Tab-separated table of C-alpha atoms in Angstrom:
chain	number	residue	atom	x	y	z
A	274	MET	CA	-28.255	-89.119	7.975
A	275	TYR	CA	-28.182	-89.090	11.682
A	276	VAL	CA	-26.648	-86.264	13.631
A	277	LEU	CA	-25.038	-87.169	16.661
A	278	ASP	CA	-24.889	-85.018	19.873
A	279	ALA	CA	-22.181	-85.035	22.592
A	280	ASN	CA	-24.841	-87.206	24.465
A	281	VAL	CA	-24.276	-90.066	22.676
A	282	PHE	CA	-20.982	-90.593	22.798
A	283	ILE	CA	-20.559	-89.357	26.595
A	284	SER	CA	-22.998	-91.718	27.493
A	285	ALA	CA	-21.891	-94.464	25.372
A	286	LYS	CA	-17.838	-94.114	26.864
A	287	ASN	CA	-19.625	-94.182	30.468
A	288	ALA	CA	-22.231	-96.726	29.973
A	289	HIS	CA	-22.625	-99.627	28.025
A	290	TYR	CA	-20.068	-99.011	25.073
A	291	GLY	CA	-16.866	-98.113	26.963
A	292	MET	CA	-14.017	-97.796	24.461
A	293	ASP	CA	-12.079	-100.424	26.017
A	294	PHE	CA	-15.268	-102.896	26.894
A	295	ALA	CA	-16.735	-102.397	23.147
A	296	PRO	CA	-13.920	-101.294	20.371
A	297	GLY	CA	-16.766	-102.660	17.968
A	298	PHE	CA	-19.567	-99.541	19.051
A	299	TRP	CA	-16.134	-97.241	18.068
A	300	SER	CA	-15.387	-99.077	14.844
A	301	TRP	CA	-18.902	-98.591	13.601
A	302	LEU	CA	-19.199	-94.973	13.527
A	303	HIS	CA	-16.502	-94.878	12.145
A	304	THR	CA	-17.695	-97.475	9.180
A	305	ALA	CA	-21.125	-95.970	9.473
A	306	HIS	CA	-19.325	-92.023	8.764
A	307	ALA	CA	-17.517	-93.691	6.112
A	308	ALA	CA	-21.039	-94.870	4.245
A	309	GLY	CA	-22.528	-91.504	4.669
A	310	VAL	CA	-24.966	-92.931	7.771
A	311	VAL	CA	-23.717	-90.607	10.798
A	312	CYS	CA	-22.076	-87.303	11.657
A	313	SER	CA	-22.038	-84.537	14.160
A	314	VAL	CA	-21.297	-80.772	14.088
A	315	ASP	CA	-17.924	-78.538	15.087
A	316	ALA	CA	-19.909	-77.516	18.182
A	317	VAL	CA	-20.318	-80.945	19.344
A	318	ARG	CA	-16.495	-82.083	18.198
A	319	ASP	CA	-15.369	-78.868	20.235
A	320	GLU	CA	-17.277	-80.070	23.414
A	321	LEU	CA	-15.940	-83.664	23.399
A	322	MET	CA	-12.202	-82.571	22.875
A	323	ASP	CA	-12.774	-80.377	26.121
A	324	GLY	CA	-12.746	-83.689	28.367
A	325	ALA	CA	-9.286	-84.183	27.725
A	326	ASP	CA	-9.622	-87.939	27.802
A	327	GLU	CA	-9.904	-90.746	25.660
A	328	LEU	CA	-12.992	-89.790	24.171
A	329	ALA	CA	-11.023	-86.122	23.116
A	330	ASP	CA	-8.182	-88.805	22.181
A	331	TRP	CA	-10.638	-90.715	19.566
A	332	VAL	CA	-12.376	-87.500	18.319
A	333	LYS	CA	-8.699	-86.203	17.083
A	334	ALA	CA	-8.329	-89.551	15.166
A	335	LEU	CA	-11.929	-88.874	12.969
A	336	PRO	CA	-11.653	-87.657	9.759
A	337	ARG	CA	-12.461	-83.974	9.878
A	338	SER	CA	-15.732	-84.289	7.862
A	339	PHE	CA	-16.939	-86.230	11.001
A	340	PHE	CA	-18.156	-82.720	12.052
A	341	ARG	CA	-20.014	-80.672	10.088
A	342	PRO	CA	-18.710	-76.819	9.973
A	343	VAL	CA	-20.732	-74.203	10.319
A	344	ASP	CA	-21.669	-72.287	6.768
A	345	ALA	CA	-23.359	-69.770	5.317
A	346	VAL	CA	-27.019	-71.225	5.186
A	347	ALA	CA	-26.325	-72.712	8.624
A	348	LEU	CA	-25.182	-68.843	10.094
A	349	VAL	CA	-28.848	-67.211	9.062
A	350	GLU	CA	-30.682	-70.079	10.646
A	351	LEU	CA	-28.571	-69.883	13.671
A	352	GLN	CA	-29.003	-66.069	13.586
A	353	LYS	CA	-32.764	-67.013	13.602
A	354	LEU	CA	-32.859	-69.406	16.015
A	355	ALA	CA	-31.006	-66.534	18.313
A	356	ALA	CA	-33.059	-64.196	17.487
A	357	TRP	CA	-36.320	-66.874	18.521
A	358	ALA	CA	-34.925	-67.709	21.672
A	359	ASN	CA	-34.376	-64.552	22.691
A	360	GLN	CA	-37.795	-62.804	21.717
A	361	THR	CA	-39.518	-65.765	23.768
A	362	PRO	CA	-40.297	-64.161	26.988
A	363	GLN	CA	-41.140	-67.716	28.885
A	364	TYR	CA	-36.638	-68.081	28.838
A	365	THR	CA	-34.862	-66.668	31.339
A	366	GLN	CA	-31.757	-64.581	29.453
A	367	THR	CA	-29.648	-66.958	32.286
A	368	ALA	CA	-31.899	-69.566	30.393
A	369	VAL	CA	-30.925	-68.488	26.653
A	370	SER	CA	-27.369	-67.565	27.542
A	371	THR	CA	-26.806	-71.140	28.377
A	372	PHE	CA	-28.645	-72.491	25.198
A	373	LEU	CA	-26.729	-70.226	22.582
A	374	ALA	CA	-23.052	-70.952	24.292
A	375	GLY	CA	-23.185	-74.590	23.569
A	376	ALA	CA	-24.112	-76.908	21.210
A	377	ASP	CA	-27.530	-77.609	21.339
A	378	ASN	CA	-28.077	-74.300	19.108
A	379	PHE	CA	-25.691	-75.368	16.640
A	380	LEU	CA	-27.410	-78.267	16.085
A	381	VAL	CA	-30.526	-77.342	15.937
A	382	GLY	CA	-29.457	-74.456	13.750
A	383	GLN	CA	-27.441	-76.201	11.489
A	384	LEU	CA	-29.492	-79.158	10.845
A	385	ARG	CA	-33.356	-77.046	11.018
A	386	ASP	CA	-34.451	-77.763	7.517
A	387	GLN	CA	-32.491	-80.780	6.591
A	388	SER	CA	-33.637	-84.200	5.851
A	389	VAL	CA	-31.572	-85.797	9.069
A	390	ARG	CA	-32.393	-87.297	12.264
A	391	LEU	CA	-30.894	-85.738	15.356
A	392	VAL	CA	-29.873	-88.335	17.911
A	393	VAL	CA	-29.380	-87.046	21.563
């Protein structure tokens, strides 16, 4: 399983795979998800929905199963990750807060001990 970060969607839309130019790419994402090949996490969905653009509209049309919710196991991992980040002296509090507020910590926390590949 490949788990996609928001940058995969945003970069594709803004660069080489524009939604009107390369609709096959976007259709393939639907097909790949249905085949159990790709997914993402709820925090990425939230980031993409903030865009209020054609990408947000496309995300709204995806099956809800495309984005993994935070479950009890993931919540424990997220708590461990937050504790580690806050206890690591080389990171400023601003950097830690920024990391914990975005989707990246959810990607790392939710996928830490699973046999998946993260695509950023």
